[in-house]
């Protein structure tokens, strides 16, 4: 199998929800929650860059703000409640849901790079 040049990691969330925070309603993410998620995504990005320099691309997407993401298979997993947000995709495949575990994600990305 050919190694990939860049592994994509997407952190998908929905408006007003994250993990066990079922009371954060509204049409957009609670500012405190938004900041917390942004901090975790930054931490993830930095950890991946330190572990796998130049081999990863990380993005944070609120599916309510992106029609493409909302209509995607992964977006529908969040919209229908099959997975709790945030949903972590590695190369487009759902891998983790409900929280951002930086160490586990880095481990999975390293495995994907080695393939």
mmCIF file with all atom_site columns, C-alpha atoms in Angstrom:
data_model
loop_
_atom_site.group_PDB
_atom_site.id
_atom_site.type_symbol
_atom_site.label_atom_id
_atom_site.label_alt_id
_atom_site.label_comp_id
_atom_site.label_asym_id
_atom_site.label_entity_id
_atom_site.label_seq_id
_atom_site.pdbx_PDB_ins_code
_atom_site.Cartn_x
_atom_site.Cartn_y
_atom_site.Cartn_z
_atom_site.occupancy
_atom_site.B_iso_or_equiv
_atom_site.pdbx_formal_charge
_atom_site.auth_seq_id
_atom_site.auth_comp_id
_atom_site.auth_asym_id
_atom_site.auth_atom_id
_atom_site.pdbx_PDB_model_num
ATOM 1   C CA . UNK A 1 1   ? 0.000   0.000  0.000  1.00 0.00 ? 1   UNK A CA 1
ATOM 2   C CA . UNK A 1 2   ? 1.330   3.453  -0.900 1.00 0.00 ? 2   UNK A CA 1
ATOM 3   C CA . UNK A 1 3   ? 2.020   5.875  1.941  1.00 0.00 ? 3   UNK A CA 1
ATOM 4   C CA . UNK A 1 4   ? -0.002  9.081  1.959  1.00 0.00 ? 4   UNK A CA 1
ATOM 5   C CA . UNK A 1 5   ? 1.757   12.432 1.783  1.00 0.00 ? 5   UNK A CA 1
ATOM 6   C CA . UNK A 1 6   ? -0.681  14.237 4.105  1.00 0.00 ? 6   UNK A CA 1
ATOM 7   C CA . UNK A 1 7   ? -3.131  12.814 6.628  1.00 0.00 ? 7   UNK A CA 1
ATOM 8   C CA . UNK A 1 8   ? -6.255  14.932 7.108  1.00 0.00 ? 8   UNK A CA 1
ATOM 9   C CA . UNK A 1 9   ? -7.807  15.279 10.532 1.00 0.00 ? 9   UNK A CA 1
ATOM 10  C CA . UNK A 1 10  ? -11.184 16.980 10.785 1.00 0.00 ? 10  UNK A CA 1
ATOM 11  C CA . UNK A 1 11  ? -12.875 17.944 14.027 1.00 0.00 ? 11  UNK A CA 1
ATOM 12  C CA . UNK A 1 12  ? -16.602 18.255 13.338 1.00 0.00 ? 12  UNK A CA 1
ATOM 13  C CA . UNK A 1 13  ? -19.107 19.731 15.750 1.00 0.00 ? 13  UNK A CA 1
ATOM 14  C CA . UNK A 1 14  ? -22.684 20.960 15.688 1.00 0.00 ? 14  UNK A CA 1
ATOM 15  C CA . UNK A 1 15  ? -24.231 24.137 17.041 1.00 0.00 ? 15  UNK A CA 1
ATOM 16  C CA . UNK A 1 16  ? -24.527 24.257 20.772 1.00 0.00 ? 16  UNK A CA 1
ATOM 17  C CA . UNK A 1 17  ? -23.375 20.703 21.432 1.00 0.00 ? 17  UNK A CA 1
ATOM 18  C CA . UNK A 1 18  ? -20.215 18.962 22.469 1.00 0.00 ? 18  UNK A CA 1
ATOM 19  C CA . UNK A 1 19  ? -19.817 15.675 24.226 1.00 0.00 ? 19  UNK A CA 1
ATOM 20  C CA . UNK A 1 20  ? -21.980 15.563 27.324 1.00 0.00 ? 20  UNK A CA 1
ATOM 21  C CA . UNK A 1 21  ? -22.950 19.238 27.124 1.00 0.00 ? 21  UNK A CA 1
ATOM 22  C CA . UNK A 1 22  ? -26.595 18.750 26.177 1.00 0.00 ? 22  UNK A CA 1
ATOM 23  C CA . UNK A 1 23  ? -27.814 22.029 27.677 1.00 0.00 ? 23  UNK A CA 1
ATOM 24  C CA . UNK A 1 24  ? -25.714 24.433 25.627 1.00 0.00 ? 24  UNK A CA 1
ATOM 25  C CA . UNK A 1 25  ? -28.531 25.113 23.090 1.00 0.00 ? 25  UNK A CA 1
ATOM 26  C CA . UNK A 1 26  ? -28.625 27.889 20.548 1.00 0.00 ? 26  UNK A CA 1
ATOM 27  C CA . UNK A 1 27  ? -27.891 28.441 16.907 1.00 0.00 ? 27  UNK A CA 1
ATOM 28  C CA . UNK A 1 28  ? -24.158 28.715 17.385 1.00 0.00 ? 28  UNK A CA 1
ATOM 29  C CA . UNK A 1 29  ? -21.609 27.279 19.738 1.00 0.00 ? 29  UNK A CA 1
ATOM 30  C CA . UNK A 1 30  ? -21.563 28.741 23.227 1.00 0.00 ? 30  UNK A CA 1
ATOM 31  C CA . UNK A 1 31  ? -18.542 31.123 23.250 1.00 0.00 ? 31  UNK A CA 1
ATOM 32  C CA . UNK A 1 32  ? -16.935 29.328 26.210 1.00 0.00 ? 32  UNK A CA 1
ATOM 33  C CA . UNK A 1 33  ? -17.390 25.965 24.483 1.00 0.00 ? 33  UNK A CA 1
ATOM 34  C CA . UNK A 1 34  ? -16.114 27.405 21.196 1.00 0.00 ? 34  UNK A CA 1
ATOM 35  C CA . UNK A 1 35  ? -12.953 28.621 22.962 1.00 0.00 ? 35  UNK A CA 1
ATOM 36  C CA . UNK A 1 36  ? -12.453 25.270 24.675 1.00 0.00 ? 36  UNK A CA 1
ATOM 37  C CA . UNK A 1 37  ? -12.784 23.377 21.397 1.00 0.00 ? 37  UNK A CA 1
ATOM 38  C CA . UNK A 1 38  ? -10.507 25.837 19.596 1.00 0.00 ? 38  UNK A CA 1
ATOM 39  C CA . UNK A 1 39  ? -7.898  25.341 22.335 1.00 0.00 ? 39  UNK A CA 1
ATOM 40  C CA . UNK A 1 40  ? -8.089  21.541 22.015 1.00 0.00 ? 40  UNK A CA 1
ATOM 41  C CA . UNK A 1 41  ? -7.865  21.740 18.209 1.00 0.00 ? 41  UNK A CA 1
ATOM 42  C CA . UNK A 1 42  ? -4.805  23.989 18.540 1.00 0.00 ? 42  UNK A CA 1
ATOM 43  C CA . UNK A 1 43  ? -3.273  21.525 21.017 1.00 0.00 ? 43  UNK A CA 1
ATOM 44  C CA . UNK A 1 44  ? -3.999  18.674 18.598 1.00 0.00 ? 44  UNK A CA 1
ATOM 45  C CA . UNK A 1 45  ? -2.517  20.582 15.662 1.00 0.00 ? 45  UNK A CA 1
ATOM 46  C CA . UNK A 1 46  ? 0.659   21.353 17.612 1.00 0.00 ? 46  UNK A CA 1
ATOM 47  C CA . UNK A 1 47  ? 1.014   17.754 18.830 1.00 0.00 ? 47  UNK A CA 1
ATOM 48  C CA . UNK A 1 48  ? 0.576   16.375 15.321 1.00 0.00 ? 48  UNK A CA 1
ATOM 49  C CA . UNK A 1 49  ? 3.064   18.839 13.862 1.00 0.00 ? 49  UNK A CA 1
ATOM 50  C CA . UNK A 1 50  ? 5.593   17.938 16.577 1.00 0.00 ? 50  UNK A CA 1
ATOM 51  C CA . UNK A 1 51  ? 5.088   14.187 16.051 1.00 0.00 ? 51  UNK A CA 1
ATOM 52  C CA . UNK A 1 52  ? 4.606   14.153 12.287 1.00 0.00 ? 52  UNK A CA 1
ATOM 53  C CA . UNK A 1 53  ? 6.122   17.359 10.833 1.00 0.00 ? 53  UNK A CA 1
ATOM 54  C CA . UNK A 1 54  ? 4.534   18.340 7.537  1.00 0.00 ? 54  UNK A CA 1
ATOM 55  C CA . UNK A 1 55  ? 2.461   15.156 7.363  1.00 0.00 ? 55  UNK A CA 1
ATOM 56  C CA . UNK A 1 56  ? -0.900  16.369 8.711  1.00 0.00 ? 56  UNK A CA 1
ATOM 57  C CA . UNK A 1 57  ? -3.617  18.898 8.007  1.00 0.00 ? 57  UNK A CA 1
ATOM 58  C CA . UNK A 1 58  ? -6.116  19.688 10.784 1.00 0.00 ? 58  UNK A CA 1
ATOM 59  C CA . UNK A 1 59  ? -9.420  21.529 10.374 1.00 0.00 ? 59  UNK A CA 1
ATOM 60  C CA . UNK A 1 60  ? -12.257 22.447 12.726 1.00 0.00 ? 60  UNK A CA 1
ATOM 61  C CA . UNK A 1 61  ? -15.730 22.568 11.166 1.00 0.00 ? 61  UNK A CA 1
ATOM 62  C CA . UNK A 1 62  ? -19.106 23.459 12.642 1.00 0.00 ? 62  UNK A CA 1
ATOM 63  C CA . UNK A 1 63  ? -21.448 21.475 10.381 1.00 0.00 ? 63  UNK A CA 1
ATOM 64  C CA . UNK A 1 64  ? -24.194 24.083 10.906 1.00 0.00 ? 64  UNK A CA 1
ATOM 65  C CA . UNK A 1 65  ? -21.957 26.640 9.200  1.00 0.00 ? 65  UNK A CA 1
ATOM 66  C CA . UNK A 1 66  ? -20.979 24.478 6.224  1.00 0.00 ? 66  UNK A CA 1
ATOM 67  C CA . UNK A 1 67  ? -23.663 23.057 3.945  1.00 0.00 ? 67  UNK A CA 1
ATOM 68  C CA . UNK A 1 68  ? -21.123 20.643 2.462  1.00 0.00 ? 68  UNK A CA 1
ATOM 69  C CA . UNK A 1 69  ? -20.174 19.331 5.912  1.00 0.00 ? 69  UNK A CA 1
ATOM 70  C CA . UNK A 1 70  ? -23.804 19.223 7.044  1.00 0.00 ? 70  UNK A CA 1
ATOM 71  C CA . UNK A 1 71  ? -24.787 17.105 4.051  1.00 0.00 ? 71  UNK A CA 1
ATOM 72  C CA . UNK A 1 72  ? -21.776 14.812 4.300  1.00 0.00 ? 72  UNK A CA 1
ATOM 73  C CA . UNK A 1 73  ? -22.060 11.311 5.714  1.00 0.00 ? 73  UNK A CA 1
ATOM 74  C CA . UNK A 1 74  ? -20.064 12.352 8.786  1.00 0.00 ? 74  UNK A CA 1
ATOM 75  C CA . UNK A 1 75  ? -22.167 15.479 9.243  1.00 0.00 ? 75  UNK A CA 1
ATOM 76  C CA . UNK A 1 76  ? -25.296 13.361 9.168  1.00 0.00 ? 76  UNK A CA 1
ATOM 77  C CA . UNK A 1 77  ? -23.851 11.100 11.876 1.00 0.00 ? 77  UNK A CA 1
ATOM 78  C CA . UNK A 1 78  ? -23.770 14.186 14.109 1.00 0.00 ? 78  UNK A CA 1
ATOM 79  C CA . UNK A 1 79  ? -27.072 15.645 12.930 1.00 0.00 ? 79  UNK A CA 1
ATOM 80  C CA . UNK A 1 80  ? -28.963 12.408 13.586 1.00 0.00 ? 80  UNK A CA 1
ATOM 81  C CA . UNK A 1 81  ? -27.331 11.894 16.974 1.00 0.00 ? 81  UNK A CA 1
ATOM 82  C CA . UNK A 1 82  ? -25.615 8.632  16.019 1.00 0.00 ? 82  UNK A CA 1
ATOM 83  C CA . UNK A 1 83  ? -22.357 10.089 17.367 1.00 0.00 ? 83  UNK A CA 1
ATOM 84  C CA . UNK A 1 84  ? -21.865 12.837 19.952 1.00 0.00 ? 84  UNK A CA 1
ATOM 85  C CA . UNK A 1 85  ? -19.843 15.867 18.912 1.00 0.00 ? 85  UNK A CA 1
ATOM 86  C CA . UNK A 1 86  ? -17.070 16.517 18.377 1.00 0.00 ? 86  UNK A CA 1
ATOM 87  C CA . UNK A 1 87  ? -16.582 13.822 15.753 1.00 0.00 ? 87  UNK A CA 1
ATOM 88  C CA . UNK A 1 88  ? -12.968 13.265 14.736 1.00 0.00 ? 88  UNK A CA 1
ATOM 89  C CA . UNK A 1 89  ? -12.328 12.101 11.168 1.00 0.00 ? 89  UNK A CA 1
ATOM 90  C CA . UNK A 1 90  ? -8.979  10.771 9.997  1.00 0.00 ? 90  UNK A CA 1
ATOM 91  C CA . UNK A 1 91  ? -8.754  10.782 6.211  1.00 0.00 ? 91  UNK A CA 1
ATOM 92  C CA . UNK A 1 92  ? -12.531 11.160 6.077  1.00 0.00 ? 92  UNK A CA 1
ATOM 93  C CA . UNK A 1 93  ? -13.277 8.170  8.315  1.00 0.00 ? 93  UNK A CA 1
ATOM 94  C CA . UNK A 1 94  ? -14.967 8.635  11.713 1.00 0.00 ? 94  UNK A CA 1
ATOM 95  C CA . UNK A 1 95  ? -12.486 7.515  14.377 1.00 0.00 ? 95  UNK A CA 1
ATOM 96  C CA . UNK A 1 96  ? -13.408 9.219  17.669 1.00 0.00 ? 96  UNK A CA 1
ATOM 97  C CA . UNK A 1 97  ? -16.492 10.953 19.066 1.00 0.00 ? 97  UNK A CA 1
ATOM 98  C CA . UNK A 1 98  ? -17.497 12.915 22.139 1.00 0.00 ? 98  UNK A CA 1
ATOM 99  C CA . UNK A 1 99  ? -14.113 14.370 23.057 1.00 0.00 ? 99  UNK A CA 1
ATOM 100 C CA . UNK A 1 100 ? -10.693 15.245 21.664 1.00 0.00 ? 100 UNK A CA 1
ATOM 101 C CA . UNK A 1 101 ? -8.095  12.823 23.042 1.00 0.00 ? 101 UNK A CA 1
ATOM 102 C CA . UNK A 1 102 ? -4.894  14.258 21.603 1.00 0.00 ? 102 UNK A CA 1
ATOM 103 C CA . UNK A 1 103 ? -2.695  11.266 22.465 1.00 0.00 ? 103 UNK A CA 1
ATOM 104 C CA . UNK A 1 104 ? -5.070  8.724  20.900 1.00 0.00 ? 104 UNK A CA 1
ATOM 105 C CA . UNK A 1 105 ? -5.513  10.821 17.771 1.00 0.00 ? 105 UNK A CA 1
ATOM 106 C CA . UNK A 1 106 ? -1.745  11.260 17.365 1.00 0.00 ? 106 UNK A CA 1
ATOM 107 C CA . UNK A 1 107 ? -1.323  7.485  17.756 1.00 0.00 ? 107 UNK A CA 1
ATOM 108 C CA . UNK A 1 108 ? -3.945  6.779  15.065 1.00 0.00 ? 108 UNK A CA 1
ATOM 109 C CA . UNK A 1 109 ? -2.432  9.335  12.700 1.00 0.00 ? 109 UNK A CA 1
ATOM 110 C CA . UNK A 1 110 ? 1.007   7.756  13.114 1.00 0.00 ? 110 UNK A CA 1
ATOM 111 C CA . UNK A 1 111 ? -0.519  4.387  12.218 1.00 0.00 ? 111 UNK A CA 1
ATOM 112 C CA . UNK A 1 112 ? -2.143  5.928  9.130  1.00 0.00 ? 112 UNK A CA 1
ATOM 113 C CA . UNK A 1 113 ? 1.171   7.464  8.056  1.00 0.00 ? 113 UNK A CA 1
ATOM 114 C CA . UNK A 1 114 ? 2.938   4.116  8.443  1.00 0.00 ? 114 UNK A CA 1
ATOM 115 C CA . UNK A 1 115 ? 0.464   2.331  6.135  1.00 0.00 ? 115 UNK A CA 1
#
